[in-house]
Each structure stands twice: as C-alpha cells, then as structure tokens.
Coordinates of C-alpha atoms and ligand atoms in Angstrom, one line a residue:
M63 CA 47.7 40.4 6.5
P64 CA 47.5 43.5 8.7
T65 CA 45.1 46.2 7.4
E66 CA 45.3 49.9 7.9
E67 CA 42.7 49.6 10.6
N68 CA 44.9 47.1 12.5
F69 CA 47.8 49.6 12.3
L70 CA 45.6 52.4 13.7
F71 CA 44.5 50.1 16.5
L72 CA 48.2 49.3 17.3
E73 CA 49.0 53.0 17.3
Q74 CA 46.1 53.6 19.7
L75 CA 47.3 50.9 22.0
S76 CA 50.7 52.5 22.3
N77 CA 49.3 55.9 23.1
P78 CA 47.6 56.2 26.5
E79 CA 45.7 59.3 25.5
T80 CA 44.1 57.8 22.4
L81 CA 43.6 54.6 24.3
A82 CA 41.5 56.4 26.9
G83 CA 39.6 58.1 24.1
T84 CA 39.0 54.8 22.4
A85 CA 37.7 53.3 25.6
N86 CA 35.3 56.2 26.1
A87 CA 34.1 56.0 22.6
M88 CA 33.5 52.2 22.9
R89 CA 31.6 52.8 26.1
D90 CA 29.4 55.5 24.5
Y91 CA 28.8 53.3 21.5
Q92 CA 27.8 50.4 23.8
T93 CA 25.4 52.7 25.7
L94 CA 23.8 53.8 22.4
I95 CA 23.4 50.1 21.3
T96 CA 21.9 49.2 24.7
K97 CA 19.3 52.0 24.1
Y98 CA 18.4 50.6 20.7
N99 CA 18.0 47.2 22.2
C100 CA 15.6 48.6 24.8
A101 CA 13.6 50.3 21.9
I102 CA 13.5 46.9 20.1
R103 CA 12.1 45.3 23.3
E104 CA 9.4 48.0 23.6
V105 CA 8.2 47.6 19.9
R106 CA 8.4 43.8 20.0
T107 CA 6.2 43.8 23.1
K108 CA 3.6 46.0 21.3
F109 CA 3.5 43.4 18.4
E110 CA 3.2 40.5 20.9
V111 CA 0.3 42.2 22.7
L112 CA -1.5 42.9 19.4
N113 CA -1.0 39.3 18.3
D114 CA -2.3 37.9 21.6
E115 CA -5.3 40.1 21.5
L116 CA -6.2 39.4 17.9
S117 CA -5.7 35.7 18.4
I118 CA -8.5 35.7 21.0
K119 CA -10.8 38.1 18.9
S120 CA -10.4 36.3 15.6
N121 CA -9.4 32.8 16.6
R122 CA -6.1 33.0 14.6
N123 CA -2.7 34.5 14.9
P124 CA -1.9 37.2 12.4
I125 CA 1.8 37.1 13.3
H126 CA 3.8 34.1 12.4
A127 CA 7.2 35.2 13.9
I128 CA 9.1 38.3 15.1
H129 CA 12.8 38.7 14.5
S130 CA 15.0 41.5 15.6
R131 CA 18.6 42.6 15.1
I132 CA 21.0 45.4 15.8
K133 CA 22.8 46.5 12.6
Q134 CA 26.4 45.3 12.5
P135 CA 29.1 48.0 13.2
K136 CA 30.6 47.2 9.8
S137 CA 27.2 47.9 8.0
I138 CA 26.8 51.1 10.1
I139 CA 30.2 52.3 9.0
E140 CA 29.6 51.3 5.4
K141 CA 26.3 53.2 5.3
L142 CA 27.9 56.4 6.8
H143 CA 30.7 56.1 4.2
R144 CA 28.1 55.8 1.4
K145 CA 26.5 59.0 2.7
E146 CA 29.9 60.6 2.9
L147 CA 29.5 61.3 6.6
P148 CA 32.1 60.9 9.3
V149 CA 31.6 58.0 11.7
T150 CA 30.4 59.7 14.9
L151 CA 27.7 58.8 17.5
T152 CA 25.6 61.8 16.4
N153 CA 25.7 60.7 12.8
I154 CA 24.8 57.1 13.8
R155 CA 21.8 58.4 15.8
E156 CA 20.6 61.0 13.3
E157 CA 21.5 59.6 9.9
I158 CA 21.1 55.8 10.3
H159 CA 17.5 55.0 10.8
D160 CA 17.8 51.2 10.9
V161 CA 20.3 50.6 13.7
A162 CA 17.5 48.8 15.5
G163 CA 15.4 46.6 13.2
I164 CA 12.4 44.4 13.8
R165 CA 11.0 42.0 11.2
V166 CA 7.4 40.9 11.6
I167 CA 6.4 37.9 9.5
C168 CA 2.7 37.8 9.0
N169 CA 0.5 34.9 7.6
F170 CA -1.5 37.0 5.1
V171 CA -1.0 40.2 3.2
D172 CA -4.0 41.9 4.8
D173 CA -2.5 41.1 8.3
I174 CA 0.5 43.3 7.4
Y175 CA -1.6 46.4 6.8
R176 CA -3.9 45.7 9.9
I177 CA -1.0 45.2 12.2
A178 CA 0.9 48.3 10.8
D179 CA -2.2 50.5 11.3
M180 CA -2.8 49.2 14.8
L181 CA 0.7 50.0 15.8
L182 CA 0.6 53.5 14.3
Q183 CA -2.7 54.2 16.2
Q184 CA -0.8 53.9 19.5
D185 CA -0.2 57.4 20.8
D186 CA 3.5 56.9 21.8
I187 CA 4.5 55.8 18.3
T188 CA 5.4 58.4 15.6
L189 CA 5.8 57.4 12.0
V190 CA 9.0 58.8 10.6
R191 CA 8.9 57.2 7.1
C192 CA 7.1 54.4 5.3
K193 CA 8.0 52.5 2.1
D194 CA 5.4 50.1 0.6
Y195 CA 7.4 47.6 -1.4
I196 CA 4.3 45.4 -1.6
K197 CA 2.2 47.8 -3.6
N198 CA 5.4 49.0 -5.3
P199 CA 7.8 46.1 -5.5
K200 CA 11.5 46.7 -6.2
Q201 CA 12.7 46.0 -9.7
N202 CA 14.3 42.7 -8.5
G203 CA 11.0 41.5 -7.1
Y204 CA 11.6 42.4 -3.4
R205 CA 8.4 42.9 -1.5
S206 CA 8.0 44.1 2.1
Y207 CA 6.4 46.9 4.0
H208 CA 8.9 49.2 5.7
M209 CA 8.3 51.7 8.4
I210 CA 10.7 53.8 10.5
V211 CA 9.0 54.6 13.8
Q212 CA 10.1 56.7 16.8
I213 CA 9.3 55.4 20.3
P214 CA 10.1 57.0 23.7
V215 CA 12.2 54.9 26.0
F216 CA 12.5 55.7 29.7
F217 CA 15.9 55.6 31.2
S218 CA 17.2 56.5 34.7
D219 CA 18.0 60.1 33.5
G220 CA 14.9 60.7 31.4
K221 CA 13.2 59.8 28.2
E222 CA 14.8 59.4 24.8
Y223 CA 13.1 59.0 21.4
M224 CA 14.6 56.1 19.5
N225 CA 14.2 55.1 15.9
V226 CA 13.3 51.5 15.0
E227 CA 13.0 50.1 11.5
I228 CA 10.1 47.7 11.1
Q229 CA 9.9 45.4 8.1
L230 CA 6.5 43.6 7.8
R231 CA 6.2 40.8 5.2
T232 CA 4.4 37.5 4.6
I233 CA 6.1 34.1 5.2
A234 CA 6.4 33.8 1.4
M235 CA 8.0 37.2 1.0
D236 CA 10.4 36.4 3.8
F237 CA 11.3 33.1 2.2
W238 CA 12.2 34.9 -1.1
A239 CA 14.0 37.8 0.6
S240 CA 16.1 35.6 2.8
L241 CA 17.3 33.4 0.0
E242 CA 17.9 36.3 -2.4
H243 CA 19.9 38.1 0.3
E244 CA 22.1 35.0 0.9
M245 CA 22.7 34.5 -2.9
K246 CA 23.4 38.3 -3.5
Y247 CA 26.5 38.1 -1.4
K248 CA 28.0 35.1 -3.2
K249 CA 31.0 36.7 -4.8
D250 CA 32.2 34.2 -7.4
I251 CA 29.3 34.7 -9.8
T252 CA 30.0 36.0 -13.3
P253 CA 28.1 39.1 -14.5
E254 CA 26.3 36.9 -17.2
K255 CA 25.2 34.3 -14.7
S256 CA 24.2 37.1 -12.3
T257 CA 21.8 38.5 -14.9
T258 CA 20.1 35.2 -15.6
I259 CA 19.8 34.5 -11.8
G260 CA 18.2 38.0 -11.4
V261 CA 15.6 37.1 -14.1
R262 CA 14.9 33.7 -12.4
L263 CA 14.6 35.4 -9.0
L264 CA 12.2 37.9 -10.3
S265 CA 10.1 35.2 -11.8
C266 CA 10.1 33.4 -8.4
A267 CA 9.1 36.7 -6.7
N268 CA 6.1 37.0 -9.0
T269 CA 5.0 33.4 -8.4
I270 CA 5.2 34.0 -4.7
A271 CA 3.1 37.2 -5.0
E272 CA 0.5 35.2 -6.9
M273 CA 0.5 32.5 -4.3
D274 CA 0.1 35.1 -1.5
A275 CA -2.9 36.5 -3.3
Q276 CA -4.5 33.1 -3.7
M277 CA -3.9 32.3 0.0
Q278 CA -5.5 35.6 0.9
C279 CA -8.6 34.6 -1.1
I280 CA -8.8 31.2 0.5
K281 CA -8.5 32.8 4.0
D282 CA -11.2 35.3 3.1
D283 CA -13.5 32.5 2.1
I284 CA -12.8 30.5 5.3
F285 CA -13.1 33.5 7.6
E286 CA -16.1 35.0 5.9
E287 CA -16.8 37.4 8.7
P288 CA -14.3 40.3 8.6
D289 CA -12.1 39.7 11.6
N290 CA -11.6 43.4 12.5
D291 CA -14.9 43.5 14.6
Ligands
0O2_338 P1 20.6 44.8 6.8 O1 21.4 43.5 6.7 O2 19.1 44.6 7.0 O3 21.2 45.8 7.8 P2 17.9 54.3 4.1 O4 17.4 53.8 5.5 O5 16.8 54.9 3.3 O6 19.2 55.0 4.1 P3 17.5 52.0 2.3 O7 18.5 51.0 2.1 O8 17.0 52.8 1.2 O9 18.2 52.9 3.4 O10 16.2 51.5 3.1 P4 15.1 50.5 2.6 O11 15.1 50.3 1.2 O12 13.8 51.0 3.3 O13 15.5 49.1 3.3 C1 16.7 48.6 3.4 C2 16.6 47.2 4.0 O14 15.5 46.5 3.4 C3 17.8 46.3 3.8 O15 18.7 46.5 4.8 C4 17.3 44.9 3.7 O16 17.1 44.4 5.0 C5 15.9 45.1 3.1 N1 16.0 45.1 1.6 C6 15.8 46.2 0.7 N2 16.0 45.8 -0.5 C7 16.2 44.5 -0.5 C8 16.4 43.5 -1.6 O17 16.4 43.8 -2.8 N3 16.6 42.2 -1.2 C9 16.6 41.8 0.1 N4 16.8 40.6 0.4 N5 16.4 42.7 1.1 C10 16.2 44.0 0.8 P5 20.3 46.6 4.6 O18 20.8 47.9 5.2 O19 20.6 46.3 3.2 O20 20.9 45.4 5.4

C-alpha cells in the first residue's frame, strides 16, 4: 500500500530539480552521521583506555561491555515531530542530543559513578546534561545513568563539537531495560494486561536493584582495599 511518503518520493524522482536537492540533502545527512560515528569512536576509545588502566590498577575490569548506535532516521524524525520542529539538519544537530549513543555496561553500581567521573575529568569533555535514573528511578522501574557530553572531533577542515549520549548501567539494569524495551513495543497487548505487566516489571526492577546492592556489598568485602588508589 503506497504511503504519502512514497508518493512524495515518486514526485521527487520525476522532477530533476527536487531530485538534485534530495541527493544533496542525503549527502549532507550522511556527512553528519559520519561525524557522529567519529564522535562515538572517540568516546568509546576513552572508555576502553579507562577500562584497560583500571584493570591493571585494581586487578578487575569495571566495564563489562560497550555498545554504540546511531539513532534510526525514523526515530530522529519522530522526535522532531514530537518537539513540533521541522526536519532539518540544523534541528537534528541542535535539538536531538542522542543521535550518537554509547551504552556502557558496568559490573557494579560504584563502577558507574567512578567511570563517569573519570570521563568528565578529561579536559576535552564537556558535560551538557546528566540524568541519574539510578538514584531517581523512573516510575516504571527503569534505572540507568545518562549523560550528554560534547567532544571535539578533528576533521580535514577543522574541529567540530559533537554531542554524544552516554548511558551507564549495570549488567542487571541492562537485562531489565532490554527486555522491557522489547516488550513495550509488542502491540497486541490489552490495556488491562499492560497494567499488570507494568506492575510485574516494576517488581522485577526492584528485585534487580536489591540484587545489585547485594553484589556491591560482596564485592566491597572481597576487595577490601578501595580500588581508587
Ligand atoms: P532509542 O532506541 O535509545 O533511540 P531528550 O533527549 O531529553 O529529548 P528523553 O527521552 O527525555 O529525551 O531522554 P532520556 O530520558 O535521558 O533517555 C531516553 C533514552 O533512555 C531512551 O531512548 C532509551 O534508550 C532509554 N530509556 C529511557 N526510559 C526508558 C524506559 O523506561 N525503558 C527503557 N527500556 N529504556 C528507557 P529512546 O529515544 O527512547 O530510544
């Protein structure tokens, strides 16, 4: 079934002027996405360096895994529509702070705060915004530590400051968030069922938080020496 977008696309194909405009817009969008990819590489390297160094200093790895993603064009467009803004490159750059995203999965809760602090101490990183959903979990039980940082990236024609969203969470928090995210998008759930599922998911989130706290205590007992020497 053709959508309105498909019709617009057909119209652009039959008009050489709009076709050229579309090609230019696509190239500009691709250039911007490449820049975000470079910013992700820079930030990822910083976390890898910290993890390597801390693993030698404290004999254990604070980071379990690092994942990254570029926000899907569909999600970028939806977010701009929600903000009632036209879909332009300027708005993507200035109004969408999570086009580039990195998720850092840590072993313990205290690793999250240590790693975040260490990153922010680096003089080329600027903190734009921070949301602590660990100390202040969302109503549905979601826990994670979010930061938007700005990092300079050097290109052939100069330096550009790029935003990167960083989500830091424990393995347990990530397990809950991944499954909750997957189930949230299941469309054929009745409102009644959705409410009971919400209650059960919240209960799981609380159990997981309790487990994280216990694991933290066990780790503190094992590594009695503070490992930030
Ligand atoms: P995706 O798939 O990651 O792109 P803002 O940047 O302030 O305009 P927002 O949404 O207030 O937008 O930012 P926030 O709350 O700091 O973080 C949003 C992101 O956190 C989401 O991205 C999810 O990745 C994650 N997140 C936030 N709340 C939940 C939740 O309840 N469950 C799960 N599983 N993840 C959550 P996007 O844009 O939704 O999607």
